[in-house]
Amino acid sequence: MSAKIIDGTSIAQEVRQEIAEEVKKLRDQNIVPGLAVILVGNNQASRRYVTMKTKACKDLGMHSVLIEFPEELTQEELLLKIEELNHDDAIHGILVQLPLPSQIDEIAVIDAISPEKDVDGFHPINIGKMMTGQDTFYPCTPYGVMVMLEKIGFNPEGKHAVIVGRSNIVGKPQGQLLLNQNATVTYCHSKTQDLEAFTKNADLLVVAVGKRNVIRREHVKPGAVVIDVGMNTDDNGKLCGDVDFEGVKEIASYITPVPKGVGPMTITMLLFNTLKSAKNIYSLKLDTLTC
Ligand code: NDP
C-alpha cells in the first residue's frame, strides 16, 4: 500500500479562497481585518516567517503592519506597544513572533495581548476556553491540522490519536482539539519509554518533535494517518520533517509531506483567526470553517 499524500498547499489555497471571499464581504461594509506582527531582533527564520505572514494578509485583502524592534528592546517597551495595539481599532489580531530575546519574559508578553486579539491562540484565557470546549482562537498549527483532517474526511471520534511532542503551541493543543472531537488521546514526549509501543497503536499519529526521522516505518500501524509537523534540515540542507517519509508512506493510509504539508496551513489559520477576530469585534457571524 502506498499512502495518499495530503497536499497542504492546495488545502491551504482552498481555505484562503474562502477567507478572501469573506474579507471582500467585510470590505464592502468598510471593515478591513487588520493584523499587527511584532518582530524583535534579527533572527533570520523569524524574519522569513513574519514576512510570509504579512504578505499573506495583503494577498487576501487584509490590512497588516510589521512592527520591528532591535534586539535590545526592553520588556516594558514591548508591553507598551502591545497595550497601544490592544486599543487600535484598525488592528484585530496581534502576533508577537517567538522566540523573544532573553531579557523579555514570553509569558508576560502573551498575557499582555488582549484575548480578543490573540490570533495565535496562546493567551491562557483562550487556552482555557479551548480546554473547556468553547469557541475561541485555536493555536494555528494544530487548528490547521484539524482542518486538513476534515478535508480528507478523517473523523477523530473513537479513534486513537497519538501526539508525539507536548509543546504549548503544537502538541498539547493538538491533543486537546482531538479530544474535543472525541478521539482517545495519548501524548508522548522525550521521557516516554518505548515510543514505538504507543505510536504503533495510533490510528492518527501527529508528530511535532523537531528531530529528523524520529518516526520510522516500524513506529507506524498499517493504515494510520500520519501528520508530520516537524521542520528540520536534511544532510543537503533541504527542509524535511520528523517522519521518515519514504519508509512511512509505504504503510500509512495518508501522510503529509514536508515541505507542502502542515506549514502552509499554519499561516492560513492565522489569517482565518484574524478574520474571525474582526467579525467578533463587529459582532458578525462567521460562516466559513467550523472546528
Ligand atoms: P518543542 O521543542 O517546543 O517541543 C518538542 C517536543 O518534542 C517536546 O515536547 C519534547 O519532549 C518532544 N521530544 C523531543 N525529543 C523527543 C523524542 N526523541 N521522542 C519523543 N518526543 C520528543 O517544539 P515545537 O512543538 O515548537 O515544534 C516541534 C516541531 O514542529 C519543530 O520542528 C518545529 O520547527 C515544527 N513546527 C512547525 C510548524 C509548522 O507550521 N509546520 C509550526 C510550529 C512548529 P519534552 O517536552 O519532554 O522536552
mmCIF file of C-alpha atoms and ligand atoms in Angstrom:
data_model
loop_
_atom_site.group_PDB
_atom_site.id
_atom_site.type_symbol
_atom_site.label_atom_id
_atom_site.label_comp_id
_atom_site.label_asym_id
_atom_site.label_seq_id
_atom_site.Cartn_x
_atom_site.Cartn_y
_atom_site.Cartn_z
ATOM 1 C CA MET A 1 0.000 0.000 0.000
ATOM 2 C CA SER A 2 1.191 3.493 -0.691
ATOM 3 C CA ALA A 3 -0.282 6.379 1.282
ATOM 4 C CA LYS A 4 -2.253 9.216 -0.219
ATOM 5 C CA ILE A 5 -0.254 12.410 0.103
ATOM 6 C CA ILE A 6 -2.123 15.206 1.856
ATOM 7 C CA ASP A 7 -1.465 18.295 -0.219
ATOM 8 C CA GLY A 8 -1.189 21.097 2.329
ATOM 9 C CA THR A 9 -0.593 23.706 -0.333
ATOM 10 C CA SER A 10 -3.827 23.007 -2.174
ATOM 11 C CA ILE A 11 -5.914 22.693 1.018
ATOM 12 C CA ALA A 12 -4.434 25.977 2.238
ATOM 13 C CA GLN A 13 -5.247 27.571 -1.115
ATOM 14 C CA GLU A 14 -8.840 26.376 -0.902
ATOM 15 C CA VAL A 15 -9.275 27.756 2.627
ATOM 16 C CA ARG A 16 -7.580 31.041 1.715
ATOM 17 C CA GLN A 17 -10.037 31.438 -1.141
ATOM 18 C CA GLU A 18 -12.917 31.117 1.342
ATOM 19 C CA ILE A 19 -11.248 33.649 3.636
ATOM 20 C CA ALA A 20 -10.680 36.079 0.748
ATOM 21 C CA GLU A 21 -14.385 35.924 -0.124
ATOM 22 C CA GLU A 22 -15.313 36.717 3.486
ATOM 23 C CA VAL A 23 -12.792 39.567 3.588
ATOM 24 C CA LYS A 24 -14.333 41.020 0.456
ATOM 25 C CA LYS A 25 -17.792 40.957 2.061
ATOM 26 C CA LEU A 26 -16.392 42.789 5.076
ATOM 27 C CA ARG A 27 -14.604 45.345 2.944
ATOM 28 C CA ASP A 28 -17.916 46.059 1.225
ATOM 29 C CA GLN A 29 -19.080 47.122 4.707
ATOM 30 C CA ASN A 30 -15.929 49.232 5.175
ATOM 31 C CA ILE A 31 -14.391 46.746 7.594
ATOM 32 C CA VAL A 32 -10.814 45.686 6.840
ATOM 33 C CA PRO A 33 -9.455 42.897 9.068
ATOM 34 C CA GLY A 34 -6.055 44.001 10.371
ATOM 35 C CA LEU A 35 -3.100 42.062 11.754
ATOM 36 C CA ALA A 36 -0.127 43.568 13.603
ATOM 37 C CA VAL A 37 3.012 41.445 13.656
ATOM 38 C CA ILE A 38 5.813 42.346 16.054
ATOM 39 C CA LEU A 39 9.360 41.215 15.336
ATOM 40 C CA VAL A 40 12.098 41.768 17.916
ATOM 41 C CA GLY A 41 15.711 41.342 16.825
ATOM 42 C CA ASN A 42 17.144 39.946 13.652
ATOM 43 C CA ASN A 43 16.568 36.191 13.739
ATOM 44 C CA GLN A 44 16.553 35.255 10.055
ATOM 45 C CA ALA A 45 13.992 32.433 10.376
ATOM 46 C CA SER A 46 11.658 34.727 12.351
ATOM 47 C CA ARG A 47 12.071 37.434 9.735
ATOM 48 C CA ARG A 48 11.128 34.966 6.996
ATOM 49 C CA TYR A 49 8.017 33.883 8.899
ATOM 50 C CA VAL A 50 6.780 37.404 9.620
ATOM 51 C CA THR A 51 7.333 38.431 6.013
ATOM 52 C CA MET A 52 5.257 35.459 4.843
ATOM 53 C CA LYS A 53 2.518 36.295 7.352
ATOM 54 C CA THR A 54 2.203 39.968 6.445
ATOM 55 C CA LYS A 55 2.349 39.189 2.723
ATOM 56 C CA ALA A 56 -0.348 36.513 3.059
ATOM 57 C CA CYS A 57 -2.579 39.066 4.789
ATOM 58 C CA LYS A 58 -2.162 41.576 1.997
ATOM 59 C CA ASP A 59 -2.767 38.934 -0.666
ATOM 60 C CA LEU A 60 -6.188 38.289 0.875
ATOM 61 C CA GLY A 61 -7.121 41.960 1.104
ATOM 62 C CA MET A 62 -6.408 42.341 4.807
ATOM 63 C CA HIS A 63 -4.528 45.184 6.450
ATOM 64 C CA SER A 64 -1.218 44.215 8.019
ATOM 65 C CA VAL A 65 1.577 46.040 9.768
ATOM 66 C CA LEU A 66 5.008 44.756 10.625
ATOM 67 C CA ILE A 67 6.490 46.434 13.694
ATOM 68 C CA GLU A 68 10.193 45.857 14.086
ATOM 69 C CA PHE A 69 12.291 46.422 17.203
ATOM 70 C CA PRO A 70 16.017 45.974 17.861
ATOM 71 C CA GLU A 71 17.330 43.004 19.843
ATOM 72 C CA GLU A 72 17.950 45.157 22.943
ATOM 73 C CA LEU A 73 14.289 46.206 23.311
ATOM 74 C CA THR A 74 13.118 46.157 26.928
ATOM 75 C CA GLN A 75 10.100 44.216 28.112
ATOM 76 C CA GLU A 76 8.463 47.447 29.252
ATOM 77 C CA GLU A 77 8.739 48.965 25.766
ATOM 78 C CA LEU A 78 7.238 45.863 24.195
ATOM 79 C CA LEU A 79 4.337 45.794 26.675
ATOM 80 C CA LEU A 80 3.649 49.460 25.933
ATOM 81 C CA LYS A 81 3.406 48.728 22.196
ATOM 82 C CA ILE A 82 1.064 45.791 22.827
ATOM 83 C CA GLU A 83 -1.139 47.989 25.007
ATOM 84 C CA GLU A 84 -1.308 50.554 22.200
ATOM 85 C CA LEU A 85 -2.291 47.847 19.683
ATOM 86 C CA ASN A 86 -4.891 46.441 22.087
ATOM 87 C CA HIS A 87 -6.670 49.800 21.718
ATOM 88 C CA ASP A 88 -6.061 50.305 17.984
ATOM 89 C CA ASP A 89 -9.384 49.918 16.149
ATOM 90 C CA ALA A 90 -7.665 49.089 12.835
ATOM 91 C CA ILE A 91 -5.982 46.047 14.406
ATOM 92 C CA HIS A 92 -7.969 42.889 15.066
ATOM 93 C CA GLY A 93 -5.095 40.478 15.573
ATOM 94 C CA ILE A 94 -1.767 40.866 17.381
ATOM 95 C CA LEU A 95 1.066 38.418 16.903
ATOM 96 C CA VAL A 96 4.427 38.626 18.632
ATOM 97 C CA GLN A 97 6.891 36.430 16.775
ATOM 98 C CA LEU A 98 8.620 33.970 19.106
ATOM 99 C CA PRO A 99 11.272 33.358 20.307
ATOM 100 C CA LEU A 100 11.993 36.667 22.036
ATOM 101 C CA PRO A 101 15.387 37.849 23.330
ATOM 102 C CA SER A 102 16.244 36.521 26.799
ATOM 103 C CA GLN A 103 15.592 39.810 28.646
ATOM 104 C CA ILE A 104 11.892 39.558 27.712
ATOM 105 C CA ASP A 105 9.511 37.197 29.502
ATOM 106 C CA GLU A 106 7.406 35.470 26.828
ATOM 107 C CA ILE A 107 4.651 34.592 29.264
ATOM 108 C CA ALA A 108 4.252 38.230 30.337
ATOM 109 C CA VAL A 109 4.083 39.256 26.686
ATOM 110 C CA ILE A 110 1.422 36.674 25.777
ATOM 111 C CA ASP A 111 -0.577 37.650 28.871
ATOM 112 C CA ALA A 112 -0.487 41.317 27.778
ATOM 113 C CA ILE A 113 -2.176 40.679 24.436
ATOM 114 C CA SER A 114 -5.908 41.236 24.649
ATOM 115 C CA PRO A 115 -7.579 37.782 24.465
ATOM 116 C CA GLU A 116 -9.947 39.297 21.870
ATOM 117 C CA LYS A 117 -6.959 39.976 19.580
ATOM 118 C CA ASP A 118 -4.908 36.871 20.436
ATOM 119 C CA VAL A 119 -4.995 35.333 16.955
ATOM 120 C CA ASP A 120 -2.161 32.938 17.821
ATOM 121 C CA GLY A 121 -4.440 31.388 20.445
ATOM 122 C CA PHE A 122 -1.710 31.366 23.101
ATOM 123 C CA HIS A 123 -3.371 33.514 25.799
ATOM 124 C CA PRO A 124 -4.323 31.496 28.931
ATOM 125 C CA ILE A 125 -7.940 32.635 28.607
ATOM 126 C CA ASN A 126 -8.158 31.254 25.078
ATOM 127 C CA ILE A 127 -6.358 28.060 26.076
ATOM 128 C CA GLY A 128 -8.833 27.653 28.943
ATOM 129 C CA LYS A 129 -11.722 28.158 26.547
ATOM 130 C CA MET A 130 -10.307 25.557 24.191
ATOM 131 C CA MET A 131 -9.904 23.109 27.090
ATOM 132 C CA THR A 132 -13.499 23.606 28.147
ATOM 133 C CA GLY A 133 -14.759 23.121 24.596
ATOM 134 C CA GLN A 134 -15.695 26.760 23.985
ATOM 135 C CA ASP A 135 -15.367 28.608 20.720
ATOM 136 C CA THR A 136 -12.181 30.686 20.709
ATOM 137 C CA PHE A 137 -8.977 31.297 18.763
ATOM 138 C CA TYR A 138 -7.285 27.924 18.451
ATOM 139 C CA PRO A 139 -3.487 27.788 18.024
ATOM 140 C CA CYS A 140 -2.807 27.960 14.299
ATOM 141 C CA THR A 141 -0.713 24.851 13.658
ATOM 142 C CA PRO A 142 -2.930 22.301 15.440
ATOM 143 C CA TYR A 143 -6.005 24.056 14.103
ATOM 144 C CA GLY A 144 -4.578 23.724 10.596
ATOM 145 C CA VAL A 145 -4.080 20.001 11.206
ATOM 146 C CA MET A 146 -7.746 19.707 12.252
ATOM 147 C CA VAL A 147 -8.831 21.377 9.018
ATOM 148 C CA MET A 148 -6.612 19.045 6.991
ATOM 149 C CA LEU A 149 -8.164 16.028 8.710
ATOM 150 C CA GLU A 150 -11.623 17.371 7.970
ATOM 151 C CA LYS A 151 -10.708 17.882 4.309
ATOM 152 C CA ILE A 152 -9.574 14.255 3.915
ATOM 153 C CA GLY A 153 -12.738 13.040 5.652
ATOM 154 C CA PHE A 154 -10.996 11.735 8.783
ATOM 155 C CA ASN A 155 -13.377 11.835 11.752
ATOM 156 C CA PRO A 156 -11.403 11.659 15.037
ATOM 157 C CA GLU A 157 -14.348 10.306 17.029
ATOM 158 C CA GLY A 158 -13.466 6.982 18.639
ATOM 159 C CA LYS A 159 -10.015 6.921 17.046
ATOM 160 C CA HIS A 160 -6.767 6.570 18.940
ATOM 161 C CA ALA A 161 -4.693 9.698 18.325
ATOM 162 C CA VAL A 162 -1.077 9.645 19.442
ATOM 163 C CA ILE A 163 0.678 13.003 19.650
ATOM 164 C CA VAL A 164 4.464 12.946 19.769
ATOM 165 C CA GLY A 165 5.564 16.241 21.355
ATOM 166 C CA ARG A 166 3.868 18.210 24.123
ATOM 167 C CA SER A 167 4.783 21.844 23.490
ATOM 168 C CA ASN A 168 2.295 24.547 24.423
ATOM 169 C CA ILE A 169 1.998 25.706 20.824
ATOM 170 C CA VAL A 170 1.653 22.394 18.981
ATOM 171 C CA GLY A 171 1.492 19.098 20.871
ATOM 172 C CA LYS A 172 -0.718 19.978 23.837
ATOM 173 C CA PRO A 173 -3.351 21.957 21.916
ATOM 174 C CA GLN A 174 -3.334 19.320 19.166
ATOM 175 C CA GLY A 175 -4.296 16.652 21.665
ATOM 176 C CA GLN A 176 -6.942 18.894 23.188
ATOM 177 C CA LEU A 177 -8.562 19.697 19.829
ATOM 178 C CA LEU A 178 -8.669 15.989 19.014
ATOM 179 C CA LEU A 179 -10.099 15.176 22.441
ATOM 180 C CA ASN A 180 -12.756 17.842 21.864
ATOM 181 C CA GLN A 181 -13.706 15.832 18.777
ATOM 182 C CA ASN A 182 -13.944 12.618 20.818
ATOM 183 C CA ALA A 183 -10.632 10.988 19.955
ATOM 184 C CA THR A 184 -8.835 8.950 22.602
ATOM 185 C CA VAL A 185 -5.570 10.808 23.009
ATOM 186 C CA THR A 186 -2.110 9.678 24.083
ATOM 187 C CA TYR A 187 0.772 12.152 24.479
ATOM 188 C CA CYS A 188 4.378 11.044 24.015
ATOM 189 C CA HIS A 189 7.459 13.149 24.774
ATOM 190 C CA SER A 190 11.182 12.929 25.398
ATOM 191 C CA LYS A 191 10.703 10.953 28.606
ATOM 192 C CA THR A 192 8.353 8.407 27.044
ATOM 193 C CA GLN A 193 9.782 4.924 27.298
ATOM 194 C CA ASP A 194 9.259 2.609 24.338
ATOM 195 C CA LEU A 195 7.813 5.218 21.968
ATOM 196 C CA GLU A 196 7.032 2.557 19.380
ATOM 197 C CA ALA A 197 4.678 0.715 21.749
ATOM 198 C CA PHE A 198 2.432 3.815 21.732
ATOM 199 C CA THR A 199 2.809 5.049 18.172
ATOM 200 C CA LYS A 200 2.223 1.569 16.759
ATOM 201 C CA ASN A 201 -1.300 1.701 18.217
ATOM 202 C CA ALA A 202 -2.212 5.028 16.666
ATOM 203 C CA ASP A 203 -4.988 5.421 14.110
ATOM 204 C CA LEU A 204 -3.778 9.007 13.838
ATOM 205 C CA LEU A 205 -0.166 9.927 14.529
ATOM 206 C CA VAL A 206 0.758 13.611 14.827
ATOM 207 C CA VAL A 207 4.484 14.226 15.176
ATOM 208 C CA ALA A 208 5.795 17.568 16.456
ATOM 209 C CA VAL A 209 9.260 16.981 17.827
ATOM 210 C CA GLY A 210 11.855 18.793 15.722
ATOM 211 C CA LYS A 211 14.101 15.767 15.131
ATOM 212 C CA ARG A 212 14.568 14.211 11.751
ATOM 213 C CA ASN A 213 13.458 10.570 11.319
ATOM 214 C CA VAL A 214 12.194 10.258 14.896
ATOM 215 C CA ILE A 215 9.285 8.287 13.392
ATOM 216 C CA ARG A 216 10.109 5.476 11.043
ATOM 217 C CA ARG A 217 8.159 2.692 9.370
ATOM 218 C CA GLU A 218 8.402 0.413 12.429
ATOM 219 C CA HIS A 219 6.620 3.053 14.574
ATOM 220 C CA VAL A 220 3.501 3.137 12.415
ATOM 221 C CA LYS A 221 0.421 0.925 12.293
ATOM 222 C CA PRO A 222 -0.529 -0.064 8.716
ATOM 223 C CA GLY A 223 -3.313 2.212 7.508
ATOM 224 C CA ALA A 224 -2.641 5.010 10.034
ATOM 225 C CA VAL A 225 -2.957 8.683 9.137
ATOM 226 C CA VAL A 226 0.413 10.363 9.736
ATOM 227 C CA ILE A 227 0.752 14.125 10.153
ATOM 228 C CA ASP A 228 4.291 15.492 10.243
ATOM 229 C CA VAL A 229 4.553 18.926 11.854
ATOM 230 C CA GLY A 230 8.339 18.897 12.233
ATOM 231 C CA MET A 231 10.673 21.195 10.356
ATOM 232 C CA ASN A 232 14.305 20.160 10.115
ATOM 233 C CA THR A 233 17.025 20.188 7.504
ATOM 234 C CA ASP A 234 18.497 17.092 5.902
ATOM 235 C CA ASP A 235 22.157 16.421 5.075
ATOM 236 C CA ASN A 236 21.817 18.532 1.919
ATOM 237 C CA GLY A 237 20.345 21.471 3.819
ATOM 238 C CA LYS A 238 16.851 20.804 2.465
ATOM 239 C CA LEU A 239 13.724 21.175 4.597
ATOM 240 C CA CYS A 240 12.416 17.878 5.982
ATOM 241 C CA GLY A 241 10.086 16.709 8.724
ATOM 242 C CA ASP A 242 10.270 14.408 11.727
ATOM 243 C CA VAL A 243 8.950 11.381 9.851
ATOM 244 C CA ASP A 244 10.927 9.150 7.501
ATOM 245 C CA PHE A 245 8.584 9.986 4.646
ATOM 246 C CA GLU A 246 9.802 7.382 2.155
ATOM 247 C CA GLY A 247 9.546 4.485 4.603
ATOM 248 C CA VAL A 248 6.296 5.502 6.281
ATOM 249 C CA LYS A 249 4.419 6.327 3.102
ATOM 250 C CA GLU A 250 4.581 2.634 2.194
ATOM 251 C CA ILE A 251 2.283 1.640 5.085
ATOM 252 C CA ALA A 252 0.267 4.732 6.113
ATOM 253 C CA SER A 253 -3.116 5.471 4.535
ATOM 254 C CA TYR A 254 -2.472 9.229 4.429
ATOM 255 C CA ILE A 255 0.683 11.233 5.085
ATOM 256 C CA THR A 256 1.686 14.893 4.983
ATOM 257 C CA PRO A 257 4.924 15.788 3.199
ATOM 258 C CA VAL A 258 7.438 18.366 4.416
ATOM 259 C CA PRO A 259 7.505 20.896 2.844
ATOM 260 C CA LYS A 260 3.984 21.497 1.440
ATOM 261 C CA GLY A 261 2.208 19.743 4.294
ATOM 262 C CA VAL A 262 1.276 21.370 7.585
ATOM 263 C CA GLY A 263 3.383 24.504 7.012
ATOM 264 C CA PRO A 264 1.009 26.316 4.601
ATOM 265 C CA MET A 265 -1.915 25.590 6.935
ATOM 266 C CA THR A 266 -0.345 27.407 9.886
ATOM 267 C CA ILE A 267 -0.352 30.797 8.184
ATOM 268 C CA THR A 268 -3.769 30.089 6.694
ATOM 269 C CA MET A 269 -5.285 29.610 10.147
ATOM 270 C CA LEU A 270 -3.645 32.816 11.325
ATOM 271 C CA LEU A 271 -5.491 34.599 8.520
ATOM 272 C CA PHE A 272 -8.656 32.773 9.485
ATOM 273 C CA ASN A 273 -8.298 33.814 13.138
ATOM 274 C CA THR A 274 -7.711 37.424 12.116
ATOM 275 C CA LEU A 275 -10.866 37.380 10.009
ATOM 276 C CA LYS A 276 -12.729 35.755 12.893
ATOM 277 C CA SER A 277 -11.497 38.438 15.296
ATOM 278 C CA ALA A 278 -12.664 41.245 13.002
ATOM 279 C CA LYS A 279 -16.058 39.581 12.764
ATOM 280 C CA ASN A 280 -16.234 39.059 16.525
ATOM 281 C CA ILE A 281 -15.382 42.681 17.190
ATOM 282 C CA TYR A 282 -18.194 43.825 14.887
ATOM 283 C CA SER A 283 -20.480 41.024 16.156
ATOM 284 C CA LEU A 284 -20.819 39.495 12.707
ATOM 285 C CA LYS A 285 -21.468 35.826 12.215
ATOM 286 C CA LEU A 286 -18.621 33.832 10.692
ATOM 287 C CA ASP A 287 -19.942 31.465 8.097
ATOM 288 C CA THR A 288 -16.791 29.749 6.905
ATOM 289 C CA LEU A 289 -14.950 26.901 8.623
ATOM 290 C CA THR A 290 -16.116 25.335 11.812
ATOM 291 C CA CYS A 291 -13.935 23.164 14.007
HETATM 292 P P1 NDP B 1 9.374 21.998 21.093
HETATM 293 O O1 NDP B 1 10.865 21.886 21.028
HETATM 294 O O2 NDP B 1 8.768 23.072 21.923
HETATM 295 O O3 NDP B 1 8.770 20.597 21.574
HETATM 296 C C1 NDP B 1 9.287 19.398 21.112
HETATM 297 C C2 NDP B 1 8.584 18.263 21.805
HETATM 298 O O4 NDP B 1 9.142 17.045 21.340
HETATM 299 C C3 NDP B 1 8.766 18.265 23.324
HETATM 300 O O5 NDP B 1 7.543 18.014 23.944
HETATM 301 C C4 NDP B 1 9.760 17.143 23.579
HETATM 302 O O6 NDP B 1 9.557 16.482 24.810
HETATM 303 C C5 NDP B 1 9.438 16.198 22.446
HETATM 304 N N1 NDP B 1 10.564 15.336 22.108
HETATM 305 C C6 NDP B 1 11.863 15.659 21.950
HETATM 306 N N2 NDP B 1 12.594 14.580 21.621
HETATM 307 C C7 NDP B 1 11.742 13.534 21.584
HETATM 308 C C8 NDP B 1 11.894 12.159 21.306
HETATM 309 N N3 NDP B 1 13.079 11.635 20.988
HETATM 310 N N4 NDP B 1 10.803 11.371 21.356
HETATM 311 C C9 NDP B 1 9.586 11.884 21.665
HETATM 312 N N5 NDP B 1 9.375 13.196 21.934
HETATM 313 C C10 NDP B 1 10.449 14.015 21.891
HETATM 314 O O7 NDP B 1 8.921 22.111 19.584
HETATM 315 P P2 NDP B 1 7.556 22.667 18.908
HETATM 316 O O8 NDP B 1 6.397 21.916 19.403
HETATM 317 O O9 NDP B 1 7.563 24.147 18.955
HETATM 318 O O10 NDP B 1 7.855 22.251 17.404
HETATM 319 C C11 NDP B 1 8.032 20.898 17.026
HETATM 320 C C12 NDP B 1 8.462 20.856 15.578
HETATM 321 O O11 NDP B 1 7.432 21.391 14.770
HETATM 322 C C13 NDP B 1 9.698 21.693 15.247
HETATM 323 O O12 NDP B 1 10.425 21.059 14.228
HETATM 324 C C14 NDP B 1 9.128 22.992 14.727
HETATM 325 O O13 NDP B 1 10.007 23.662 13.854
HETATM 326 C C15 NDP B 1 7.919 22.478 13.989
HETATM 327 N N6 NDP B 1 6.850 23.445 13.839
HETATM 328 C C16 NDP B 1 6.267 23.515 12.621
HETATM 329 C C17 NDP B 1 5.233 24.379 12.401
HETATM 330 C C18 NDP B 1 4.608 24.400 11.052
HETATM 331 O O14 NDP B 1 3.889 25.325 10.741
HETATM 332 N N7 NDP B 1 4.821 23.371 10.227
HETATM 333 C C19 NDP B 1 4.738 25.288 13.436
HETATM 334 C C20 NDP B 1 5.364 25.070 14.738
HETATM 335 C C21 NDP B 1 6.397 24.179 14.904
HETATM 336 P P3 NDP B 1 9.767 17.205 26.235
HETATM 337 O O15 NDP B 1 8.526 18.028 26.453
HETATM 338 O O16 NDP B 1 9.885 16.073 27.190
HETATM 339 O O17 NDP B 1 11.004 18.038 26.122
#
